[in-house]
CSV table of C-alpha atoms in Angstrom, one decimal:
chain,number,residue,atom,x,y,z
G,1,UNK,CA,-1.4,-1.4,26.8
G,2,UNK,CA,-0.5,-3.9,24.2
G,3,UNK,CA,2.5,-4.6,22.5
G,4,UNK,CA,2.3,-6.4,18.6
G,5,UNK,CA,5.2,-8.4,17.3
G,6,UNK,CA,5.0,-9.3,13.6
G,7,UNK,CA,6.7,-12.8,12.1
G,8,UNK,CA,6.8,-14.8,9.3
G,9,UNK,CA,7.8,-12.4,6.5
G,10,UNK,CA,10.1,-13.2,3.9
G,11,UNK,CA,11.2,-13.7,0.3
G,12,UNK,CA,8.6,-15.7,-1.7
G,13,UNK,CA,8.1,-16.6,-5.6
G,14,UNK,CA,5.2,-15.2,-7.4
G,15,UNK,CA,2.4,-17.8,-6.9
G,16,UNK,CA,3.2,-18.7,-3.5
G,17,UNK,CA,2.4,-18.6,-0.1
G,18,UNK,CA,3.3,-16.9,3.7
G,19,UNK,CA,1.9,-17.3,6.8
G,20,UNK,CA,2.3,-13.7,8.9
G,21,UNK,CA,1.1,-14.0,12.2
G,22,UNK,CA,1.3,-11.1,14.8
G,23,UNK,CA,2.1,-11.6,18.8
G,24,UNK,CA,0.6,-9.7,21.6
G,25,UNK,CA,1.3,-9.3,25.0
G,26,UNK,CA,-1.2,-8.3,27.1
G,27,UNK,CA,-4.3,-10.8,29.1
G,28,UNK,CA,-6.6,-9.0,27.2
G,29,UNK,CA,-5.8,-9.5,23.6
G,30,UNK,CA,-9.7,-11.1,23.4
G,31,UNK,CA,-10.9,-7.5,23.8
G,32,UNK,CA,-9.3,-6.1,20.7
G,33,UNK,CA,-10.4,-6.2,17.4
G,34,UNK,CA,-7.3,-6.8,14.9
G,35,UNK,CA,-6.3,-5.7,11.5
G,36,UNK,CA,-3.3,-6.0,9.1
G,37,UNK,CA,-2.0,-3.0,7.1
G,38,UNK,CA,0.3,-3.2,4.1
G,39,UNK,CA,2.9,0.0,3.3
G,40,UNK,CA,4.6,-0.2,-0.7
G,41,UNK,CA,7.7,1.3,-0.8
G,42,UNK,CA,6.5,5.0,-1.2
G,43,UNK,CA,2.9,4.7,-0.9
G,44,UNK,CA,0.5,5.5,1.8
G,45,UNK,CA,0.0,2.6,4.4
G,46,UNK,CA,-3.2,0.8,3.4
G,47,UNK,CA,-5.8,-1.7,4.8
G,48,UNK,CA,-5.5,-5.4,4.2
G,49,UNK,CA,-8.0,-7.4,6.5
G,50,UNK,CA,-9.6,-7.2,9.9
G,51,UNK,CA,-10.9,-9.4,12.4
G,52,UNK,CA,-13.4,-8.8,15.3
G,53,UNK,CA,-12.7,-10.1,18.9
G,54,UNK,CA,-14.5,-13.1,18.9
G,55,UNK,CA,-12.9,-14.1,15.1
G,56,UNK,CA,-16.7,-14.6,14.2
G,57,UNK,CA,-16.4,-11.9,11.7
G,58,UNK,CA,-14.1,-10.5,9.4
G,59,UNK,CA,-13.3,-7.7,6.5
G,60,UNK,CA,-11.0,-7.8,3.7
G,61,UNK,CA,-9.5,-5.4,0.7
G,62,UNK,CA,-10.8,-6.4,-2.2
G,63,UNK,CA,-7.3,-6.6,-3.8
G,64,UNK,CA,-6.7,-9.5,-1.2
G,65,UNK,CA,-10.2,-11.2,-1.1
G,66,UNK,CA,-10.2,-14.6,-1.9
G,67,UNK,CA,-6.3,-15.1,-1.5
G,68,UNK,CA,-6.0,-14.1,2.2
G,69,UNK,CA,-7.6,-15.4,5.2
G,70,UNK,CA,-7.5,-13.6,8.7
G,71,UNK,CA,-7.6,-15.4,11.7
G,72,UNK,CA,-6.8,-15.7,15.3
G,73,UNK,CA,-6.2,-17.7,18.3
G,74,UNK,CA,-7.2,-15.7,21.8
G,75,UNK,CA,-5.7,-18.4,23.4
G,76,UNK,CA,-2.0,-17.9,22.3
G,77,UNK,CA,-2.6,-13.8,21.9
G,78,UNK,CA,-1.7,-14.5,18.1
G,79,UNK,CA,-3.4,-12.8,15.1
G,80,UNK,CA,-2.4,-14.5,11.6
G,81,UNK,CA,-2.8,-13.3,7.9
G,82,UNK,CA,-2.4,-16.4,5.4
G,83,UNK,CA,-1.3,-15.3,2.0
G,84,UNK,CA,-1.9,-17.6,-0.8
G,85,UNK,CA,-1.2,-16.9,-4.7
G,86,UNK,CA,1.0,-13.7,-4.1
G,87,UNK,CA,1.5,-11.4,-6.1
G,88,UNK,CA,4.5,-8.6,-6.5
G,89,UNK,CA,2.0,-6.2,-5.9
G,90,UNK,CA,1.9,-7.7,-2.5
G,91,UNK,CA,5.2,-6.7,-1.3
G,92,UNK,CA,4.9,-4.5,1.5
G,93,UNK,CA,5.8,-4.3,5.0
G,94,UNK,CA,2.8,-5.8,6.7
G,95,UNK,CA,1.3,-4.3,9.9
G,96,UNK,CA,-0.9,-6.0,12.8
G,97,UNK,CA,-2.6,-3.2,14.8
G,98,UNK,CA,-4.9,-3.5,17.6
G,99,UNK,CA,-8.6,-2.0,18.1
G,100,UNK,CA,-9.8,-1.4,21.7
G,101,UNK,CA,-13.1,0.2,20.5
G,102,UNK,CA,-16.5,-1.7,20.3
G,103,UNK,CA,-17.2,-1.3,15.8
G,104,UNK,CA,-21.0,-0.6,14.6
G,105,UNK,CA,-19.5,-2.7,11.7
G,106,UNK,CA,-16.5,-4.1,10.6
G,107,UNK,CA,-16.1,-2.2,7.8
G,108,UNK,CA,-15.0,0.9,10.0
G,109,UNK,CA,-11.4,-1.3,11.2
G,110,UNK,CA,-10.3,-0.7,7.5
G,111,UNK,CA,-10.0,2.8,9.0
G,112,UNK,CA,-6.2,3.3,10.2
G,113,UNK,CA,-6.9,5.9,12.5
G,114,UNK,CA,-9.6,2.9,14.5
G,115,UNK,CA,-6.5,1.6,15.8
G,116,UNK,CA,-4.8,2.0,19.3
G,117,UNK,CA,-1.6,0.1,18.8
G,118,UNK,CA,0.6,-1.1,16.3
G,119,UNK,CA,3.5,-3.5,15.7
G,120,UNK,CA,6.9,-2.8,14.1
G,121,UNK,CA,5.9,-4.7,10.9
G,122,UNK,CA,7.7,-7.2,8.6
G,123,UNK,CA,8.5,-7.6,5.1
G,124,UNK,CA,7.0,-9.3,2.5
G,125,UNK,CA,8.9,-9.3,-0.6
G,126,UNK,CA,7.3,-11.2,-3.6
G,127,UNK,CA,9.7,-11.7,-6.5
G,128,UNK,CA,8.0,-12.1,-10.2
């Protein structure tokens, strides 16, 4: 089993920049593919960006490409999410979840339901 912690939310101006980065326990965290998820106020949770076990490759929402980069460290059992040039429509409470499965293609962790475990999430608020 593996338990996700999320940090690193916060308030942030329009234009600027957070770092979320998502904890796991667990000796095994290399064996999990990740993803962040973002939930609006009153919308349906939905997927931001993924990362396979190695951190070779990696899929992103097109509302985030090119301002968000995925990454993580197997060595500190931390997955990160750097948000650059945020947006209000960014505020959300943002996800990490965990993938045990072995993906066909990368595409298929933008799929919730993929995931085995999630964290409590943290808030992102962007202010315009």
């Amino acid at each position: 089993q593996v338990q996700l912690v999320e940090s690193g939310g916060g308030l942030v101006q329009a234009g600027g920049s957070l770092r979320l980065s998502c904890a796991a326990s667990g000796r095994t965290f290399s064996s999990y593919n990740m993803g962040w998820f973002r939930q609006a106020p009153g919308k349906e949770r939905v997927f931001v960006a993924a990362i396979n076990r190695n951190g070779v490759v990696t899929d992103y929402a097109d509302s985030v490409r090119g301002r968000c980069t995925i990454s993580r460290d197997n060595a500190k059992n931390t997955v990160y999410l750097q948000m650059t040039s945020l947006k209000p429509e960014d505020t959300a409470v943002y996800y990490c979840a965990a993938d045990a499965s072995v993906p066909t293609k990368i595409q298929r962790l933008r799929i919730s339901d993929e995931y085995d475990y999630w964290g409590q999430g943290t808030q992102v608020t962007v202010s315009s």
